[in-house]
Amino acid sequence: IDSDQLSVHPVIAEAYSAGRWRLCIITGFVPPTVASGKSKRTQPQPKVQVTFISSSNSKEDIEHKTIGVGELTTIWTTRHFDVLRGLSRDEQVRYLKNTLADGVENGIQQDFAVNHCEISMQRLYNDRASRNISTKNALTKKQIPKIVEVASDRERAEDLLRIATKAGPGMQRVVDSSDAEQYLYADEAATDESILLRRVISAEVLSKDAQLGGRFKRMPCNLVAATAEHDGDCLDCIHKITFLNGGWLAVDSGNRAGAEARKLVERAVEACTDNRRDKPKARTKTTLESAPLMTAADERIVNRLECMAMGESIEDSDGNADEKRIEVDVREALRALNLPVSASGARNALIRVG
């Protein structure tokens, strides 16, 4: 990204702030200061100046902030937002706010049928997680330390290479909102007026899917290099920054099942605590009135717990209990609730998750 071109060619990004994703425009960079006498093996990173965009019409919702590179999730690299070019920064912000004025949630409800988002995200996950990854000539973890020996910032180079190995050849295990858009709006042509809103809706669907389920895990942007002018120990001005773009990493199936179980339990515990706090004098059941089953994974786990609670056999041929016969998500849910992997444990789990 060339800082001198930001006013002419706006750069839109998705950032992670205060526990949720937010749309923003990158407006500039803040150079770091390198203290003299300190080790420069790990160089401090520059900051990113952004303007957060809200769908509200209130001026107070326009927030200018300086954030770290790791707070950026995805930088939009597509160049089809020509409508923003030539506009002043205030005009760009107003245009984006007006585009989002109808609300992202309303767009999701109006555009998609029931379960369409779930089905689309599962198809996206299947495509990225099940691709055959060729190991021929692939970089291995053992090779990384030797490669980074010649790097000026060894720690950063090592981090970047390890991220690249997790993402697979060509970063094929990493998805972003443009990928989600292709699955959510398959075979639907976009107009100039709708293309931006569709991208934002796709970002919302993907972020919420990662938050509630276990298919995708956030992989933030990472700094690769920065071109700057030096003034002694300080970087006086940053002209250009190169990022390793981030997104959402399609996790392995085993890790996914465990994550889905843990998130279900976390919501259960949180909702149960909220119920007790809101009704301190009432004798409430340990049910989750404020946390119904929110994903297809939740329903799958509860269904398996019901089968187990009703006496589904978990014994091997010798009559001994065999945890390996239990699905990973059920085992993880019971362990997260500190319950035994048994029929009685499954019954107690069902009571605690409502």
Coordinates of C-alpha atoms in Angstrom, one line a residue:
I1 CA 0.0 0.0 0.0
D2 CA 1.5 3.4 -1.1
S3 CA 0.6 6.0 1.5
D4 CA 0.8 8.8 -1.1
Q5 CA -2.0 7.1 -3.1
L6 CA -4.5 6.5 -0.2
S7 CA -6.5 9.7 -0.9
V8 CA -6.8 8.8 -4.6
H9 CA -7.2 5.0 -4.3
P10 CA -9.0 4.3 -1.1
V11 CA -8.2 1.1 0.7
I12 CA -11.1 -0.6 2.5
A13 CA -10.4 -3.2 5.2
E14 CA -12.0 -5.3 7.8
A15 CA -10.7 -4.9 11.3
Y16 CA -11.3 -6.6 14.6
S17 CA -12.1 -4.2 17.4
A18 CA -13.8 -4.6 20.8
G19 CA -14.6 -8.2 20.1
R20 CA -16.3 -7.7 16.7
W21 CA -15.4 -7.0 13.1
R22 CA -15.7 -3.4 11.8
L23 CA -15.4 -1.9 8.3
C24 CA -12.8 0.8 8.0
I25 CA -10.8 2.9 5.5
I26 CA -7.0 3.0 5.9
T27 CA -6.0 6.6 5.9
G28 CA -2.3 6.5 6.7
F29 CA 0.5 4.9 8.7
V30 CA 2.3 5.9 12.0
P31 CA 6.0 5.1 12.1
P32 CA 7.5 3.4 15.2
T33 CA 10.4 4.8 17.3
V34 CA 13.4 2.5 17.8
A35 CA 15.0 3.2 21.2
S36 CA 18.8 3.3 21.0
G37 CA 20.7 0.7 22.8
K38 CA 17.9 -1.9 22.5
S39 CA 18.2 -5.1 20.5
K40 CA 16.9 -4.7 17.0
R41 CA 16.4 -8.4 16.3
T42 CA 12.7 -7.8 16.9
Q43 CA 11.9 -4.5 15.2
P44 CA 8.8 -2.5 16.3
Q45 CA 6.0 -2.4 13.9
P46 CA 4.3 0.7 12.5
K47 CA 0.7 1.5 13.3
V48 CA -2.2 1.9 10.9
Q49 CA -4.5 5.0 10.9
V50 CA -8.1 4.1 10.1
T51 CA -11.6 5.6 10.0
F52 CA -14.2 3.1 11.2
I53 CA -17.5 3.2 9.3
S54 CA -20.8 2.6 11.1
S55 CA -24.2 1.9 9.5
S56 CA -25.7 4.6 11.8
N57 CA -26.4 8.1 10.5
S58 CA -24.9 9.7 13.7
K59 CA -21.7 11.7 13.1
E60 CA -20.4 10.4 16.4
D61 CA -20.2 6.9 14.9
I62 CA -17.4 8.0 12.7
E63 CA -14.3 7.0 14.7
H64 CA -10.7 7.9 13.7
K65 CA -8.3 5.5 15.4
T66 CA -4.7 4.2 15.3
I67 CA -4.5 0.4 15.5
G68 CA -1.9 -2.3 15.2
V69 CA -1.3 -4.3 12.1
G70 CA -2.7 -7.4 13.8
E71 CA -6.1 -5.8 14.3
L72 CA -6.6 -5.8 10.6
T73 CA -8.3 -9.0 9.4
T74 CA -8.6 -8.5 5.7
I75 CA -7.5 -5.8 3.3
W76 CA -9.8 -5.6 0.3
T77 CA -7.6 -6.1 -2.7
T78 CA -10.4 -6.0 -5.4
R79 CA -10.4 -2.9 -7.5
H80 CA -14.1 -2.6 -8.4
F81 CA -14.9 0.2 -6.0
D82 CA -14.3 2.9 -8.6
V83 CA -17.2 4.9 -7.2
L84 CA -15.0 6.0 -4.2
R85 CA -12.1 7.2 -6.4
G86 CA -11.8 11.0 -6.8
L87 CA -14.0 11.6 -3.7
S88 CA -12.6 13.4 -0.7
R89 CA -12.1 11.4 2.5
D90 CA -15.3 12.8 4.1
E91 CA -17.3 12.0 0.9
Q92 CA -15.9 8.4 0.9
V93 CA -17.1 8.0 4.5
R94 CA -20.5 9.4 3.7
Y95 CA -20.9 7.1 0.7
L96 CA -20.0 4.0 2.8
K97 CA -22.4 5.1 5.6
N98 CA -25.2 5.6 3.2
T99 CA -24.6 2.3 1.5
L100 CA -24.9 0.6 4.9
A101 CA -27.8 2.7 6.1
D102 CA -30.3 -0.1 5.6
G103 CA -28.4 -2.4 8.0
V104 CA -26.4 -5.5 7.5
E105 CA -28.8 -7.7 9.5
N106 CA -31.8 -6.6 7.5
G107 CA -29.8 -7.4 4.3
I108 CA -29.1 -11.0 5.6
Q109 CA -32.7 -11.6 6.4
Q110 CA -34.0 -10.2 3.1
D111 CA -31.4 -11.8 0.8
F112 CA -31.2 -15.3 2.1
A113 CA -33.5 -18.2 2.9
V114 CA -33.4 -20.0 6.1
N115 CA -30.2 -22.1 6.5
H116 CA -28.7 -20.5 3.4
C117 CA -25.8 -19.0 5.3
E118 CA -25.1 -22.3 7.1
I119 CA -25.2 -24.3 3.9
S120 CA -23.0 -21.8 2.0
M121 CA -20.4 -21.6 4.8
Q122 CA -20.2 -25.4 5.0
R123 CA -19.7 -25.6 1.3
L124 CA -16.9 -23.0 1.5
Y125 CA -15.3 -24.9 4.4
N126 CA -15.5 -28.2 2.5
D127 CA -13.9 -26.7 -0.5
R128 CA -10.9 -25.2 1.4
A129 CA -10.4 -27.8 4.1
S130 CA -10.7 -30.9 1.9
R131 CA -8.4 -29.7 -0.9
N132 CA -5.5 -32.1 -1.5
I133 CA -2.4 -30.4 -0.4
S134 CA 0.7 -31.6 -2.2
T135 CA 3.6 -32.1 0.1
K136 CA 6.1 -32.4 -2.8
N137 CA 8.7 -29.6 -2.5
A138 CA 6.6 -28.0 0.3
L139 CA 8.3 -25.9 3.0
T140 CA 8.6 -27.8 6.3
K141 CA 8.9 -26.4 9.8
K142 CA 12.4 -27.8 10.1
Q143 CA 13.6 -25.8 7.1
I144 CA 12.3 -22.5 8.5
P145 CA 15.2 -21.7 11.0
K146 CA 17.8 -22.2 8.3
I147 CA 15.9 -19.9 5.8
V148 CA 15.5 -17.0 8.2
E149 CA 19.2 -16.9 9.2
V150 CA 19.9 -14.4 6.4
A151 CA 16.9 -12.2 7.3
S152 CA 17.4 -8.8 8.9
D153 CA 14.4 -9.4 11.2
R154 CA 14.6 -13.1 11.9
E155 CA 11.6 -13.3 14.3
R156 CA 9.3 -11.6 11.8
A157 CA 10.5 -13.7 8.9
E158 CA 10.0 -16.9 10.9
D159 CA 6.5 -15.9 12.0
L160 CA 5.6 -15.2 8.3
L161 CA 6.9 -18.5 7.1
R162 CA 5.1 -20.4 9.9
I163 CA 1.8 -18.7 9.0
A164 CA 2.4 -19.5 5.3
T165 CA 2.9 -23.2 6.1
K166 CA -0.4 -23.3 8.1
A167 CA -2.3 -21.6 5.3
G168 CA -1.1 -24.2 2.8
P169 CA 0.3 -23.7 -0.8
G170 CA -1.1 -20.5 -2.3
M171 CA -2.7 -19.7 1.0
Q172 CA -5.6 -21.9 -0.1
R173 CA -6.9 -22.6 3.4
V174 CA -7.4 -18.9 4.0
V175 CA -10.8 -17.4 3.1
D176 CA -12.1 -13.8 3.2
S177 CA -15.4 -12.0 2.6
S178 CA -14.9 -12.1 -1.2
D179 CA -14.8 -15.9 -1.1
A180 CA -17.8 -16.0 1.2
E181 CA -19.6 -13.6 -1.3
Q182 CA -19.1 -16.1 -4.1
Y183 CA -20.8 -18.9 -2.2
L184 CA -23.6 -16.7 -0.7
Y185 CA -24.5 -15.0 -4.0
A186 CA -23.7 -17.8 -6.4
D187 CA -24.7 -17.0 -10.0
E188 CA -26.2 -13.7 -9.0
A189 CA -25.1 -10.6 -10.9
A190 CA -24.3 -7.6 -8.8
T191 CA -25.1 -4.0 -9.6
D192 CA -22.8 -1.1 -8.9
E193 CA -25.1 -0.1 -6.1
S194 CA -25.3 -3.5 -4.4
I195 CA -21.7 -4.8 -4.8
L196 CA -20.3 -3.0 -1.8
L197 CA -23.3 -4.0 0.5
R198 CA -23.0 -7.6 -0.7
R199 CA -19.3 -7.7 0.3
V200 CA -20.1 -6.2 3.8
I201 CA -22.9 -8.7 4.3
S202 CA -20.6 -11.5 3.4
A203 CA -18.0 -10.2 5.9
E204 CA -20.7 -10.2 8.6
V205 CA -21.8 -13.8 7.8
L206 CA -18.2 -15.1 7.8
S207 CA -17.3 -13.3 11.0
K208 CA -20.4 -14.5 12.8
D209 CA -19.9 -18.1 11.6
A210 CA -16.3 -18.0 13.0
Q211 CA -17.6 -16.5 16.3
L212 CA -20.3 -19.1 16.9
G213 CA -18.9 -22.2 15.2
G214 CA -15.5 -23.9 14.7
R215 CA -15.1 -24.0 10.9
F216 CA -12.9 -20.9 10.6
K217 CA -10.3 -19.2 12.8
R218 CA -9.3 -15.6 12.4
M219 CA -5.8 -15.1 10.8
P220 CA -4.8 -11.4 11.1
C221 CA -2.8 -9.4 8.6
N222 CA 1.0 -9.4 9.2
L223 CA 3.6 -6.9 8.3
V224 CA 6.1 -8.0 5.7
A225 CA 8.1 -4.8 5.0
A226 CA 7.9 -1.0 5.2
T227 CA 9.7 1.6 3.1
A228 CA 10.4 4.7 5.1
E229 CA 12.6 7.8 5.6
H230 CA 14.9 7.7 8.7
D231 CA 15.7 10.5 11.1
G232 CA 18.3 9.2 13.5
D233 CA 16.7 6.4 15.5
C234 CA 13.2 7.3 14.3
L235 CA 11.3 6.5 11.2
D236 CA 10.3 9.9 10.0
C237 CA 7.8 8.9 7.3
I238 CA 6.4 5.7 5.9
H239 CA 6.0 5.7 2.1
K240 CA 4.9 2.1 1.5
I241 CA 3.9 -0.9 3.5
T242 CA 3.6 -4.5 2.3
F243 CA 1.3 -6.8 4.2
L244 CA 0.6 -10.5 4.2
N245 CA -3.1 -10.3 3.9
G246 CA -5.2 -12.1 6.5
G247 CA -8.6 -13.7 6.6
W248 CA -10.2 -16.8 8.2
L249 CA -8.3 -20.1 8.3
A250 CA -10.2 -23.3 7.6
V251 CA -9.3 -25.4 10.6
D252 CA -8.7 -29.2 10.6
S253 CA -11.8 -31.3 11.1
G254 CA -10.6 -32.6 14.5
N255 CA -9.9 -29.1 15.8
R256 CA -13.2 -27.9 14.4
A257 CA -15.2 -30.4 16.3
G258 CA -13.5 -29.5 19.6
A259 CA -14.0 -25.8 19.0
E260 CA -17.7 -26.2 18.3
A261 CA -18.2 -28.1 21.5
R262 CA -16.3 -25.6 23.6
K263 CA -18.2 -22.6 22.1
L264 CA -21.5 -24.3 22.8
V265 CA -20.5 -24.8 26.5
E266 CA -19.1 -21.2 26.8
R267 CA -22.4 -19.8 25.6
A268 CA -24.3 -22.2 28.0
V269 CA -22.2 -21.1 31.0
E270 CA -22.5 -17.4 30.1
A271 CA -26.3 -17.5 29.5
C272 CA -26.8 -19.4 32.8
T273 CA -24.8 -16.8 34.7
D274 CA -26.8 -14.0 33.0
N275 CA -30.1 -15.7 34.0
R276 CA -29.0 -15.9 37.7
R277 CA -27.8 -12.3 37.7
D278 CA -31.1 -11.0 36.1
K279 CA -33.3 -13.1 38.4
P280 CA -31.5 -13.3 41.8
K281 CA -34.6 -14.0 43.8
A282 CA -36.2 -16.4 41.4
R283 CA -35.5 -20.1 41.6
T284 CA -34.6 -20.7 38.0
K285 CA -33.8 -23.9 36.2
T286 CA -30.3 -24.3 34.8
T287 CA -31.6 -23.8 31.3
L288 CA -30.5 -21.4 28.7
E289 CA -33.4 -19.2 27.9
S290 CA -31.2 -16.5 26.4
A291 CA -28.9 -19.0 24.5
P292 CA -30.9 -21.3 22.2
L293 CA -29.1 -23.6 19.9
M294 CA -27.5 -21.2 17.4
T295 CA -25.7 -23.3 14.9
A296 CA -26.1 -26.6 13.1
A297 CA -23.2 -27.9 15.1
D298 CA -25.1 -27.1 18.3
E299 CA -28.0 -29.2 17.1
R300 CA -25.7 -32.0 16.1
I301 CA -23.9 -32.1 19.5
V302 CA -27.2 -32.0 21.4
N303 CA -28.6 -34.8 19.3
R304 CA -25.6 -37.0 20.0
L305 CA -25.9 -36.2 23.7
E306 CA -29.6 -37.3 23.6
C307 CA -28.6 -40.6 22.0
M308 CA -26.0 -41.1 24.6
A309 CA -28.3 -40.2 27.5
M310 CA -30.9 -42.7 26.3
G311 CA -28.4 -45.5 26.5
E312 CA -26.5 -45.7 23.2
S313 CA -23.8 -48.2 23.8
I314 CA -20.2 -46.8 24.3
E315 CA -18.7 -50.2 25.2
D316 CA -16.3 -52.2 23.2
S317 CA -16.6 -55.9 22.4
D318 CA -15.3 -56.8 25.9
G319 CA -17.9 -54.7 27.7
N320 CA -15.6 -51.9 28.8
A321 CA -16.3 -48.2 28.3
D322 CA -14.5 -46.9 25.2
E323 CA -14.3 -43.2 24.8
K324 CA -13.1 -43.6 21.2
R325 CA -16.5 -44.7 20.3
I326 CA -17.9 -41.3 21.3
E327 CA -17.7 -38.4 18.7
V328 CA -15.0 -35.8 19.4
D329 CA -17.5 -33.0 19.8
V330 CA -19.5 -34.9 22.5
R331 CA -16.3 -35.8 24.4
E332 CA -15.1 -32.2 24.3
A333 CA -18.5 -30.9 25.5
L334 CA -18.6 -33.2 28.4
R335 CA -15.0 -32.4 29.4
A336 CA -15.6 -28.7 29.2
L337 CA -18.6 -29.1 31.6
N338 CA -16.4 -31.3 33.9
L339 CA -18.8 -34.3 33.4
P340 CA -18.0 -37.9 32.9
V341 CA -18.2 -39.5 29.5
S342 CA -21.2 -41.6 30.3
A343 CA -25.0 -41.7 29.9
S344 CA -25.4 -39.9 33.3
G345 CA -22.9 -37.2 32.2
A346 CA -24.8 -36.7 28.9
R347 CA -28.1 -36.3 30.8
N348 CA -26.6 -33.7 33.1
A349 CA -25.1 -31.9 30.1
L350 CA -28.5 -31.7 28.4
I351 CA -29.9 -30.2 31.5
R352 CA -27.2 -27.6 31.7
V353 CA -27.5 -26.6 28.0
G354 CA -31.3 -26.4 28.2

